Amino acid sequence: MHRDEMQETDLAGWLGDTGERLMPDPMLAALDDLYAIGPDPIATRRAQEKLRETLREAGHEVVYYDCLGDTPVGPLYVAVTERGLLAVQMEAEEQGFLARLRRRTRADLVRSRARTAPVFRQLEGYFAGQRRAFRLEADLEALSGFQRRVLETAQQVRYGQITTYGEIAKRIGRPRAARAVGQALARNPLPIVIPCHRVLAADGSLTGYSGAQGLQTKAFLLRMEGAIMY
Amino acid sequence: MDNGSAPTFESLVERHSMEIYSYLWRMLRHTADAEDCLQETFLRAFRAYPRLRVDSNPRAWLYKIATNTAKTSLARRSRREASTGDLQEWGAEQHDDSAEVGERSQLLATLMSLVQALPHKQRAALLLRKYQGLRYAEVAEIIHSTEEAARANVYQALKRLRAEWRRQEERYAPG
């Protein structure tokens, strides 16, 4: 065989271009020594972490979401950002959840069990009757100052207790804004976690609940917490 | 989520940042420079992403940006080395006293400088094909050539290295 031809066959085998078995070649072996292993995994991880930071600073945002399929109130979707919990939604269809989420954020939406697991663990604890308070950061950044104040105040209503729209209005220093408080709570992006179900009309009637089964869900949650008997 | 549209930018970061980093490290053989180039590659990609065509191959697109970024970085480094006599990282990473290993690392250092001296396209094509495991069609897209030219670049790189290697061997051969 011609020398050049032999070389070519040999290289093709090494490159994986053919199934040819190759003669041991010190230069190719040395190339493998230099390049086959690749970079140090620790340096790789560090570079990737720095990349995340750089991209965040450049305005790249990711929202992670997933679904807890089987809860007493039906399928429950949650979404989290780097800042905290962004959405909780009782929703049968993923498409419906994503469509609403897209109206709120331009971030990339990525389904991830790992990122949402802490939220689901707490929700499961709540439905099992073992958890009475959520320890979760809320990402309410996109909301108006008024709505945020209403939600933060509603968050202080404890498990098993109830209050009224008027009472919340008073607590935020807007005693005449009970109706606006009701509207802000109706648009609560984090139902259950921010317990808007514990806020009732002045006469104690169960009004307005945004969840899928509406008032039924509100009554169910209050019964479960022992706040009402009927 | 999968509604037939392009992948999210996030999924590109998730799927490809590790392999792009390993490629940049192989191209540059310098941890800090590779890290900088990784940032720059994905920043450029992030800005250009809205204009990325749905039918394009995002992996090859990222490799293409990385290849250009590495080229700029290498040019910057050779200016830096020319002015300061900066030592290559590889030389600094070797700490073995035994004569045999010393000789081996000498050889490897020599080979690495031969790889660094290859034309940019040839070096890129070789590393992409052999160590990043890409197909020639993908290599062609990345170095902006035909598939035949991509293959030719890989073989030319190897033949050139082999010829240089033989010359080195002869120089160090006893007698």
mmCIF file of C-alpha atoms in Angstrom:
data_model
loop_
_atom_site.group_PDB
_atom_site.id
_atom_site.type_symbol
_atom_site.label_atom_id
_atom_site.label_comp_id
_atom_site.label_asym_id
_atom_site.label_seq_id
_atom_site.Cartn_x
_atom_site.Cartn_y
_atom_site.Cartn_z
ATOM 1 C CA MET A 1 0.000 0.000 0.000
ATOM 2 C CA HIS A 2 1.167 3.520 -0.710
ATOM 3 C CA ARG A 3 2.450 5.292 2.380
ATOM 4 C CA ASP A 4 0.027 8.229 2.112
ATOM 5 C CA GLU A 5 -2.891 5.908 1.646
ATOM 6 C CA MET A 6 -1.916 3.959 4.737
ATOM 7 C CA GLN A 7 -1.723 7.179 6.716
ATOM 8 C CA GLU A 8 -5.156 8.198 5.575
ATOM 9 C CA THR A 9 -6.739 4.845 6.631
ATOM 10 C CA ASP A 10 -5.036 5.108 9.948
ATOM 11 C CA LEU A 11 -6.294 8.637 10.612
ATOM 12 C CA ALA A 12 -9.805 7.713 9.474
ATOM 13 C CA GLY A 13 -9.875 4.909 12.052
ATOM 14 C CA TRP A 14 -8.733 7.246 14.820
ATOM 15 C CA LEU A 15 -11.298 9.880 13.858
ATOM 16 C CA GLY A 16 -14.061 7.291 13.899
ATOM 17 C CA ASP A 17 -14.735 7.898 10.187
ATOM 18 C CA THR A 18 -14.274 4.160 9.500
ATOM 19 C CA GLY A 19 -14.299 1.058 11.635
ATOM 20 C CA GLU A 20 -10.609 0.509 10.816
ATOM 21 C CA ARG A 21 -8.383 -0.729 13.623
ATOM 22 C CA LEU A 22 -5.513 1.623 13.966
ATOM 23 C CA MET A 23 -1.829 1.076 14.436
ATOM 24 C CA PRO A 24 -0.582 2.626 17.658
ATOM 25 C CA ASP A 25 0.642 6.076 16.728
ATOM 26 C CA PRO A 26 2.584 8.097 19.293
ATOM 27 C CA MET A 27 1.441 11.455 17.904
ATOM 28 C CA LEU A 28 -2.244 10.513 18.012
ATOM 29 C CA ALA A 29 -1.811 9.023 21.473
ATOM 30 C CA ALA A 30 -0.213 12.276 22.615
ATOM 31 C CA LEU A 31 -3.095 14.285 21.129
ATOM 32 C CA ASP A 32 -5.519 12.139 23.129
ATOM 33 C CA ASP A 33 -3.446 12.731 26.251
ATOM 34 C CA LEU A 34 -3.773 16.458 25.717
ATOM 35 C CA TYR A 35 -7.394 16.757 24.652
ATOM 36 C CA ALA A 36 -9.489 13.678 25.398
ATOM 37 C CA ILE A 37 -10.135 14.315 29.081
ATOM 38 C CA GLY A 38 -11.341 17.893 28.824
ATOM 39 C CA PRO A 39 -11.463 20.621 31.457
ATOM 40 C CA ASP A 40 -11.537 20.187 35.208
ATOM 41 C CA PRO A 41 -15.169 19.623 36.345
ATOM 42 C CA ILE A 42 -14.813 22.177 39.138
ATOM 43 C CA ALA A 43 -13.661 24.839 36.700
ATOM 44 C CA THR A 44 -16.554 23.883 34.426
ATOM 45 C CA ARG A 45 -19.082 24.310 37.208
ATOM 46 C CA ARG A 46 -17.571 27.624 38.206
ATOM 47 C CA ALA A 47 -17.722 28.862 34.614
ATOM 48 C CA GLN A 48 -21.364 27.800 34.344
ATOM 49 C CA GLU A 49 -22.304 29.534 37.590
ATOM 50 C CA LYS A 50 -20.617 32.706 36.450
ATOM 51 C CA LEU A 51 -22.464 32.396 33.152
ATOM 52 C CA ARG A 52 -25.803 32.268 34.985
ATOM 53 C CA GLU A 53 -24.917 35.450 36.810
ATOM 54 C CA THR A 54 -23.786 37.208 33.649
ATOM 55 C CA LEU A 55 -26.985 36.269 31.842
ATOM 56 C CA ARG A 56 -29.167 37.390 34.741
ATOM 57 C CA GLU A 57 -27.433 40.748 34.710
ATOM 58 C CA ALA A 58 -28.038 40.946 30.966
ATOM 59 C CA GLY A 59 -31.769 40.493 31.576
ATOM 60 C CA HIS A 60 -32.224 36.796 30.998
ATOM 61 C CA GLU A 61 -34.837 35.374 33.345
ATOM 62 C CA VAL A 62 -36.134 31.892 33.889
ATOM 63 C CA VAL A 63 -39.373 30.821 35.509
ATOM 64 C CA TYR A 64 -39.480 27.198 36.642
ATOM 65 C CA TYR A 65 -42.823 25.502 37.021
ATOM 66 C CA ASP A 66 -44.395 22.133 37.611
ATOM 67 C CA CYS A 67 -47.691 20.512 38.547
ATOM 68 C CA LEU A 68 -48.765 18.733 41.700
ATOM 69 C CA GLY A 69 -51.310 16.448 40.119
ATOM 70 C CA ASP A 70 -53.287 15.040 42.955
ATOM 71 C CA THR A 71 -54.457 17.437 45.650
ATOM 72 C CA PRO A 72 -57.832 17.772 47.369
ATOM 73 C CA VAL A 73 -58.429 20.892 45.262
ATOM 74 C CA GLY A 74 -57.373 19.252 41.976
ATOM 75 C CA PRO A 75 -54.176 19.702 39.955
ATOM 76 C CA LEU A 76 -52.064 22.532 41.293
ATOM 77 C CA TYR A 77 -49.473 24.359 39.200
ATOM 78 C CA VAL A 78 -46.723 26.439 40.762
ATOM 79 C CA ALA A 79 -44.046 28.685 39.271
ATOM 80 C CA VAL A 80 -40.902 30.012 40.943
ATOM 81 C CA THR A 81 -38.217 32.534 40.026
ATOM 82 C CA GLU A 82 -34.836 33.270 41.566
ATOM 83 C CA ARG A 83 -36.688 35.671 43.892
ATOM 84 C CA GLY A 84 -39.356 33.320 45.102
ATOM 85 C CA LEU A 85 -42.790 31.896 44.448
ATOM 86 C CA LEU A 86 -44.397 33.586 41.452
ATOM 87 C CA ALA A 87 -47.639 31.672 40.887
ATOM 88 C CA VAL A 88 -49.900 29.048 42.368
ATOM 89 C CA GLN A 89 -52.836 28.038 40.245
ATOM 90 C CA MET A 90 -55.583 25.460 40.390
ATOM 91 C CA GLU A 91 -55.799 24.503 36.792
ATOM 92 C CA ALA A 92 -56.600 21.342 34.855
ATOM 93 C CA GLU A 93 -54.471 22.047 31.783
ATOM 94 C CA GLU A 94 -50.804 22.954 31.454
ATOM 95 C CA GLN A 95 -51.594 25.135 28.436
ATOM 96 C CA GLY A 96 -54.033 27.228 30.466
ATOM 97 C CA PHE A 97 -51.476 27.730 33.207
ATOM 98 C CA LEU A 98 -48.712 28.682 30.757
ATOM 99 C CA ALA A 99 -50.950 31.083 28.876
ATOM 100 C CA ARG A 100 -51.692 32.990 32.092
ATOM 101 C CA LEU A 101 -48.054 32.908 33.118
ATOM 102 C CA ARG A 102 -46.969 34.328 29.766
ATOM 103 C CA ARG A 103 -49.223 37.309 30.299
ATOM 104 C CA ARG A 104 -47.287 38.061 33.487
ATOM 105 C CA THR A 105 -43.686 37.454 32.418
ATOM 106 C CA ARG A 106 -41.470 37.415 29.355
ATOM 107 C CA ALA A 107 -39.057 34.949 30.972
ATOM 108 C CA ASP A 108 -38.308 31.501 29.598
ATOM 109 C CA LEU A 109 -40.683 28.961 31.133
ATOM 110 C CA VAL A 110 -38.982 25.730 32.101
ATOM 111 C CA ARG A 111 -40.667 22.725 33.679
ATOM 112 C CA SER A 112 -38.568 21.566 36.631
ATOM 113 C CA ARG A 113 -39.478 19.282 39.508
ATOM 114 C CA ALA A 114 -36.193 20.002 41.263
ATOM 115 C CA ARG A 115 -36.734 23.773 41.407
ATOM 116 C CA THR A 116 -40.337 23.526 42.556
ATOM 117 C CA ALA A 117 -39.871 20.645 45.009
ATOM 118 C CA PRO A 118 -39.633 22.799 48.188
ATOM 119 C CA VAL A 119 -42.981 24.410 47.354
ATOM 120 C CA PHE A 120 -44.633 21.079 46.699
ATOM 121 C CA ARG A 121 -43.303 19.596 49.922
ATOM 122 C CA GLN A 122 -44.911 22.421 51.902
ATOM 123 C CA LEU A 123 -48.186 22.195 49.996
ATOM 124 C CA GLU A 124 -48.338 18.448 50.574
ATOM 125 C CA GLY A 125 -47.709 19.057 54.256
ATOM 126 C CA TYR A 126 -50.525 21.595 54.310
ATOM 127 C CA PHE A 127 -53.037 19.266 52.658
ATOM 128 C CA ALA A 128 -51.974 16.463 54.992
ATOM 129 C CA GLY A 129 -52.884 18.725 57.913
ATOM 130 C CA GLN A 130 -49.276 18.790 59.118
ATOM 131 C CA ARG A 131 -48.329 22.304 58.121
ATOM 132 C CA ARG A 132 -50.032 25.465 59.309
ATOM 133 C CA ALA A 133 -47.740 28.116 57.870
ATOM 134 C CA PHE A 134 -45.723 28.374 54.678
ATOM 135 C CA ARG A 135 -42.095 29.369 54.780
ATOM 136 C CA LEU A 136 -41.644 30.577 51.222
ATOM 137 C CA GLU A 137 -40.368 33.788 49.692
ATOM 138 C CA ALA A 138 -42.995 35.360 47.441
ATOM 139 C CA ASP A 139 -42.053 37.091 44.201
ATOM 140 C CA LEU A 140 -44.626 39.892 44.097
ATOM 141 C CA GLU A 141 -42.374 42.294 42.236
ATOM 142 C CA ALA A 142 -44.678 42.772 39.265
ATOM 143 C CA LEU A 143 -47.668 43.798 41.400
ATOM 144 C CA SER A 144 -48.767 47.296 42.381
ATOM 145 C CA GLY A 145 -47.804 48.632 45.796
ATOM 146 C CA PHE A 146 -51.426 48.504 46.935
ATOM 147 C CA GLN A 147 -51.931 44.898 45.892
ATOM 148 C CA ARG A 148 -48.670 43.886 47.516
ATOM 149 C CA ARG A 149 -49.684 45.529 50.812
ATOM 150 C CA VAL A 150 -53.063 43.783 50.716
ATOM 151 C CA LEU A 151 -51.474 40.399 50.068
ATOM 152 C CA GLU A 152 -48.799 40.847 52.706
ATOM 153 C CA THR A 153 -51.458 41.741 55.232
ATOM 154 C CA ALA A 154 -53.619 38.779 54.237
ATOM 155 C CA GLN A 155 -50.573 36.581 54.718
ATOM 156 C CA GLN A 156 -50.644 37.423 58.430
ATOM 157 C CA VAL A 157 -54.065 35.854 58.948
ATOM 158 C CA ARG A 158 -53.258 32.620 60.746
ATOM 159 C CA TYR A 159 -54.368 29.078 60.000
ATOM 160 C CA GLY A 160 -57.909 28.436 61.208
ATOM 161 C CA GLN A 161 -58.729 32.136 61.599
ATOM 162 C CA ILE A 162 -60.787 34.433 59.438
ATOM 163 C CA THR A 163 -61.038 38.149 58.850
ATOM 164 C CA THR A 164 -62.912 40.538 56.544
ATOM 165 C CA TYR A 165 -62.087 42.728 53.568
ATOM 166 C CA GLY A 166 -62.896 45.768 55.692
ATOM 167 C CA GLU A 167 -60.497 44.656 58.396
ATOM 168 C CA ILE A 168 -57.651 44.287 55.893
ATOM 169 C CA ALA A 169 -58.523 47.710 54.471
ATOM 170 C CA LYS A 170 -58.251 49.166 57.962
ATOM 171 C CA ARG A 171 -54.940 47.462 58.621
ATOM 172 C CA ILE A 172 -53.337 48.948 55.544
ATOM 173 C CA GLY A 173 -54.620 52.393 56.469
ATOM 174 C CA ARG A 174 -57.289 52.551 53.733
ATOM 175 C CA PRO A 175 -60.482 51.898 55.755
ATOM 176 C CA ARG A 176 -62.797 52.817 52.876
ATOM 177 C CA ALA A 177 -61.096 50.574 50.346
ATOM 178 C CA ALA A 178 -62.770 47.262 51.278
ATOM 179 C CA ARG A 179 -63.980 46.745 47.722
ATOM 180 C CA ALA A 180 -60.522 47.364 46.243
ATOM 181 C CA VAL A 181 -59.107 44.975 48.832
ATOM 182 C CA GLY A 182 -61.598 42.363 47.610
ATOM 183 C CA GLN A 183 -60.452 42.895 44.038
ATOM 184 C CA ALA A 184 -56.774 42.681 44.973
ATOM 185 C CA LEU A 185 -57.433 39.400 46.772
ATOM 186 C CA ALA A 186 -59.435 38.058 43.845
ATOM 187 C CA ARG A 187 -56.282 38.493 41.756
ATOM 188 C CA ASN A 188 -54.059 36.822 44.364
ATOM 189 C CA PRO A 189 -51.302 35.103 42.334
ATOM 190 C CA LEU A 190 -50.493 32.749 45.234
ATOM 191 C CA PRO A 191 -53.780 31.281 46.503
ATOM 192 C CA ILE A 192 -53.483 28.876 49.448
ATOM 193 C CA VAL A 193 -49.947 30.117 50.219
ATOM 194 C CA ILE A 194 -51.276 33.657 50.662
ATOM 195 C CA PRO A 195 -54.503 32.667 52.395
ATOM 196 C CA CYS A 196 -57.040 34.892 50.705
ATOM 197 C CA HIS A 197 -59.591 32.164 51.513
ATOM 198 C CA ARG A 198 -59.418 33.354 55.148
ATOM 199 C CA VAL A 199 -60.806 36.757 54.174
ATOM 200 C CA LEU A 200 -64.614 37.030 54.082
ATOM 201 C CA ALA A 201 -67.264 39.662 53.464
ATOM 202 C CA ALA A 202 -68.378 41.771 56.432
ATOM 203 C CA ASP A 203 -71.441 39.568 57.006
ATOM 204 C CA GLY A 204 -69.250 36.436 57.089
ATOM 205 C CA SER A 205 -70.476 35.102 53.749
ATOM 206 C CA LEU A 206 -68.036 33.356 51.445
ATOM 207 C CA THR A 207 -67.671 35.622 48.470
ATOM 208 C CA GLY A 208 -65.405 35.516 45.496
ATOM 209 C CA TYR A 209 -62.691 32.940 45.190
ATOM 210 C CA SER A 210 -60.491 32.719 42.157
ATOM 211 C CA GLY A 211 -59.698 29.006 42.338
ATOM 212 C CA ALA A 212 -61.146 26.531 39.859
ATOM 213 C CA GLN A 213 -64.170 25.462 41.885
ATOM 214 C CA GLY A 214 -64.483 28.957 43.315
ATOM 215 C CA LEU A 215 -66.508 29.079 46.469
ATOM 216 C CA GLN A 216 -66.496 25.331 46.975
ATOM 217 C CA THR A 217 -62.720 25.418 47.244
ATOM 218 C CA LYS A 218 -62.816 28.344 49.629
ATOM 219 C CA ALA A 219 -65.280 26.491 51.870
ATOM 220 C CA PHE A 220 -63.230 23.306 51.645
ATOM 221 C CA LEU A 221 -60.023 25.046 52.738
ATOM 222 C CA LEU A 222 -61.741 26.786 55.664
ATOM 223 C CA ARG A 223 -63.386 23.523 56.755
ATOM 224 C CA MET A 224 -60.056 21.735 56.538
ATOM 225 C CA GLU A 225 -58.486 24.397 58.734
ATOM 226 C CA GLY A 226 -61.381 24.180 61.200
ATOM 227 C CA ALA A 227 -62.412 27.798 60.680
ATOM 228 C CA ILE A 228 -65.978 26.960 59.681
ATOM 229 C CA MET A 229 -68.216 23.999 60.440
ATOM 230 C CA TYR A 230 -70.555 23.902 57.477
ATOM 231 C CA MET B 1 -44.439 23.524 26.602
ATOM 232 C CA ASP B 2 -43.487 21.867 23.368
ATOM 233 C CA ASN B 3 -45.611 23.679 20.840
ATOM 234 C CA GLY B 4 -43.293 23.262 17.870
ATOM 235 C CA SER B 5 -41.532 26.567 18.412
ATOM 236 C CA ALA B 6 -37.805 27.154 18.860
ATOM 237 C CA PRO B 7 -36.241 25.976 22.127
ATOM 238 C CA THR B 8 -36.105 28.532 24.901
ATOM 239 C CA PHE B 9 -32.800 30.304 25.401
ATOM 240 C CA GLU B 10 -32.679 28.736 28.833
ATOM 241 C CA SER B 11 -32.769 25.237 27.371
ATOM 242 C CA LEU B 12 -29.771 26.136 25.182
ATOM 243 C CA VAL B 13 -27.831 27.216 28.264
ATOM 244 C CA GLU B 14 -28.881 24.085 30.105
ATOM 245 C CA ARG B 15 -28.064 21.693 27.286
ATOM 246 C CA HIS B 16 -24.974 23.202 25.719
ATOM 247 C CA SER B 17 -23.043 25.422 28.135
ATOM 248 C CA MET B 18 -20.962 22.497 29.375
ATOM 249 C CA GLU B 19 -19.895 21.244 25.962
ATOM 250 C CA ILE B 20 -19.240 24.770 24.702
ATOM 251 C CA TYR B 21 -17.036 25.361 27.731
ATOM 252 C CA SER B 22 -15.093 22.147 27.083
ATOM 253 C CA TYR B 23 -14.643 23.176 23.456
ATOM 254 C CA LEU B 24 -13.384 26.625 24.437
ATOM 255 C CA TRP B 25 -11.014 25.083 26.960
ATOM 256 C CA ARG B 26 -9.649 22.752 24.275
ATOM 257 C CA MET B 27 -9.271 25.639 21.850
ATOM 258 C CA LEU B 28 -7.586 27.941 24.353
ATOM 259 C CA ARG B 29 -6.053 25.601 26.939
ATOM 260 C CA HIS B 30 -6.419 28.382 29.445
ATOM 261 C CA THR B 31 -9.033 28.183 32.215
ATOM 262 C CA ALA B 32 -9.620 31.904 32.741
ATOM 263 C CA ASP B 33 -9.724 32.694 29.012
ATOM 264 C CA ALA B 34 -12.136 29.802 28.413
ATOM 265 C CA GLU B 35 -14.381 31.094 31.209
ATOM 266 C CA ASP B 36 -14.380 34.604 29.717
ATOM 267 C CA CYS B 37 -15.143 33.248 26.264
ATOM 268 C CA LEU B 38 -18.026 31.170 27.609
ATOM 269 C CA GLN B 39 -19.613 34.329 29.021
ATOM 270 C CA GLU B 40 -19.057 36.207 25.805
ATOM 271 C CA THR B 41 -20.362 33.403 23.596
ATOM 272 C CA PHE B 42 -23.655 33.139 25.475
ATOM 273 C CA LEU B 43 -24.045 36.906 25.858
ATOM 274 C CA ARG B 44 -23.724 37.286 22.097
ATOM 275 C CA ALA B 45 -26.109 34.377 21.634
ATOM 276 C CA PHE B 46 -28.601 35.903 24.093
ATOM 277 C CA ARG B 47 -28.643 39.178 22.170
ATOM 278 C CA ALA B 48 -28.940 37.486 18.784
ATOM 279 C CA TYR B 49 -31.385 34.826 19.948
ATOM 280 C CA PRO B 50 -34.596 36.668 18.995
ATOM 281 C CA ARG B 51 -33.326 36.692 15.400
ATOM 282 C CA LEU B 52 -32.328 33.008 15.348
ATOM 283 C CA ARG B 53 -34.329 31.219 12.670
ATOM 284 C CA VAL B 54 -36.643 28.502 13.918
ATOM 285 C CA ASP B 55 -35.264 25.958 11.434
ATOM 286 C CA SER B 56 -31.597 26.520 12.268
ATOM 287 C CA ASN B 57 -29.492 24.175 14.356
ATOM 288 C CA PRO B 58 -28.953 26.048 17.633
ATOM 289 C CA ARG B 59 -26.107 23.793 18.726
ATOM 290 C CA ALA B 60 -24.057 24.490 15.598
ATOM 291 C CA TRP B 61 -24.985 28.168 15.938
ATOM 292 C CA LEU B 62 -23.546 28.271 19.475
ATOM 293 C CA TYR B 63 -20.394 26.484 18.343
ATOM 294 C CA LYS B 64 -20.026 28.990 15.540
ATOM 295 C CA ILE B 65 -20.181 31.928 17.947
ATOM 296 C CA ALA B 66 -17.758 30.129 20.286
ATOM 297 C CA THR B 67 -15.318 29.525 17.423
ATOM 298 C CA ASN B 68 -15.288 33.228 16.539
ATOM 299 C CA THR B 69 -14.976 34.249 20.169
ATOM 300 C CA ALA B 70 -12.029 31.876 20.620
ATOM 301 C CA LYS B 71 -10.328 33.330 17.570
ATOM 302 C CA THR B 72 -10.522 36.842 18.981
ATOM 303 C CA SER B 73 -9.318 35.622 22.365
ATOM 304 C CA LEU B 74 -6.321 33.828 20.840
ATOM 305 C CA ALA B 75 -5.360 36.918 18.897
ATOM 306 C CA ARG B 76 -5.585 38.961 22.081
ATOM 307 C CA ARG B 77 -3.460 36.419 23.899
ATOM 308 C CA SER B 78 -0.734 36.332 21.298
ATOM 309 C CA ARG B 79 -0.485 40.117 21.538
ATOM 310 C CA ARG B 80 -0.320 39.816 25.317
ATOM 311 C CA GLU B 81 2.373 37.140 25.160
ATOM 312 C CA ALA B 82 4.370 39.093 22.655
ATOM 313 C CA SER B 83 4.452 42.055 25.005
ATOM 314 C CA THR B 84 4.933 40.305 28.357
ATOM 315 C CA GLY B 85 6.404 36.891 27.576
ATOM 316 C CA ASP B 86 3.444 35.376 29.442
ATOM 317 C CA LEU B 87 3.958 31.673 30.191
ATOM 318 C CA GLN B 88 1.434 29.215 28.810
ATOM 319 C CA GLU B 89 -0.796 27.743 31.467
ATOM 320 C CA TRP B 90 0.109 24.214 30.402
ATOM 321 C CA GLY B 91 3.751 24.736 31.350
ATOM 322 C CA ALA B 92 2.742 25.983 34.784
ATOM 323 C CA GLU B 93 0.441 23.017 35.423
ATOM 324 C CA GLN B 94 3.208 20.427 35.213
ATOM 325 C CA HIS B 95 4.858 19.523 38.510
ATOM 326 C CA ASP B 96 6.549 16.170 38.074
ATOM 327 C CA ASP B 97 10.202 15.639 38.735
ATOM 328 C CA SER B 98 10.783 12.190 37.314
ATOM 329 C CA ALA B 99 12.866 12.392 34.184
ATOM 330 C CA GLU B 100 10.611 10.149 32.117
ATOM 331 C CA VAL B 101 7.459 12.105 32.911
ATOM 332 C CA GLY B 102 9.429 15.288 32.384
ATOM 333 C CA GLU B 103 10.317 14.178 28.899
ATOM 334 C CA ARG B 104 6.727 13.153 28.198
ATOM 335 C CA SER B 105 5.357 16.499 29.309
ATOM 336 C CA GLN B 106 7.997 18.216 27.200
ATOM 337 C CA LEU B 107 6.660 16.295 24.222
ATOM 338 C CA LEU B 108 3.076 17.143 25.069
ATOM 339 C CA ALA B 109 3.903 20.803 25.531
ATOM 340 C CA THR B 110 5.567 20.778 22.140
ATOM 341 C CA LEU B 111 2.570 19.084 20.541
ATOM 342 C CA MET B 112 0.231 21.591 22.128
ATOM 343 C CA SER B 113 2.164 24.487 20.717
ATOM 344 C CA LEU B 114 1.987 22.764 17.322
ATOM 345 C CA VAL B 115 -1.798 22.529 17.684
ATOM 346 C CA GLN B 116 -1.926 26.196 18.706
ATOM 347 C CA ALA B 117 0.085 27.071 15.603
ATOM 348 C CA LEU B 118 -2.413 25.381 13.240
ATOM 349 C CA PRO B 119 -4.592 27.624 11.088
ATOM 350 C CA HIS B 120 -7.704 28.506 13.137
ATOM 351 C CA LYS B 121 -10.111 26.572 10.899
ATOM 352 C CA GLN B 122 -7.987 23.439 10.941
ATOM 353 C CA ARG B 123 -7.621 23.454 14.710
ATOM 354 C CA ALA B 124 -11.351 24.116 15.168
ATOM 355 C CA ALA B 125 -12.315 21.378 12.688
ATOM 356 C CA LEU B 126 -10.021 18.818 14.321
ATOM 357 C CA LEU B 127 -11.204 19.510 17.874
ATOM 358 C CA LEU B 128 -14.865 19.642 16.838
ATOM 359 C CA ARG B 129 -14.715 16.348 14.980
ATOM 360 C CA LYS B 130 -12.514 14.314 17.287
ATOM 361 C CA TYR B 131 -13.123 15.681 20.780
ATOM 362 C CA GLN B 132 -16.543 17.357 20.591
ATOM 363 C CA GLY B 133 -17.829 14.418 18.556
ATOM 364 C CA LEU B 134 -19.588 16.453 15.866
ATOM 365 C CA ARG B 135 -20.472 15.192 12.401
ATOM 366 C CA TYR B 136 -18.698 16.690 9.379
ATOM 367 C CA ALA B 137 -21.948 18.343 8.294
ATOM 368 C CA GLU B 138 -22.049 20.198 11.606
ATOM 369 C CA VAL B 139 -18.345 21.056 11.471
ATOM 370 C CA ALA B 140 -18.962 22.457 7.985
ATOM 371 C CA GLU B 141 -21.738 24.711 9.259
ATOM 372 C CA ILE B 142 -19.550 25.952 12.111
ATOM 373 C CA ILE B 143 -16.441 26.772 10.081
ATOM 374 C CA HIS B 144 -18.578 27.991 7.217
ATOM 375 C CA SER B 145 -17.471 25.520 4.553
ATOM 376 C CA THR B 146 -18.661 22.524 2.591
ATOM 377 C CA GLU B 147 -18.662 19.103 4.180
ATOM 378 C CA GLU B 148 -15.713 18.026 2.009
ATOM 379 C CA ALA B 149 -13.746 21.082 3.034
ATOM 380 C CA ALA B 150 -14.525 20.396 6.698
ATOM 381 C CA ARG B 151 -13.171 16.875 6.335
ATOM 382 C CA ALA B 152 -10.134 18.146 4.411
ATOM 383 C CA ASN B 153 -9.399 20.640 7.201
ATOM 384 C CA VAL B 154 -9.346 17.837 9.779
ATOM 385 C CA TYR B 155 -7.025 15.643 7.717
ATOM 386 C CA GLN B 156 -4.744 18.546 6.811
ATOM 387 C CA ALA B 157 -4.452 19.423 10.476
ATOM 388 C CA LEU B 158 -3.470 15.862 11.387
ATOM 389 C CA LYS B 159 -0.990 15.529 8.549
ATOM 390 C CA ARG B 160 0.613 18.797 9.422
ATOM 391 C CA LEU B 161 0.880 17.780 13.083
ATOM 392 C CA ARG B 162 2.340 14.439 12.137
ATOM 393 C CA ALA B 163 4.950 15.997 9.863
ATOM 394 C CA GLU B 164 5.947 18.524 12.525
ATOM 395 C CA TRP B 165 6.005 15.769 15.124
ATOM 396 C CA ARG B 166 8.407 13.699 13.008
ATOM 397 C CA ARG B 167 10.655 16.705 12.592
ATOM 398 C CA GLN B 168 10.724 17.147 16.381
ATOM 399 C CA GLU B 169 11.462 13.452 16.910
ATOM 400 C CA GLU B 170 14.361 13.618 14.497
ATOM 401 C CA ARG B 171 15.713 16.641 16.231
ATOM 402 C CA TYR B 172 15.660 14.923 19.633
ATOM 403 C CA ALA B 173 16.691 11.484 18.340
ATOM 404 C CA PRO B 174 20.010 10.298 19.759
ATOM 405 C CA GLY B 175 23.067 10.278 17.462
#
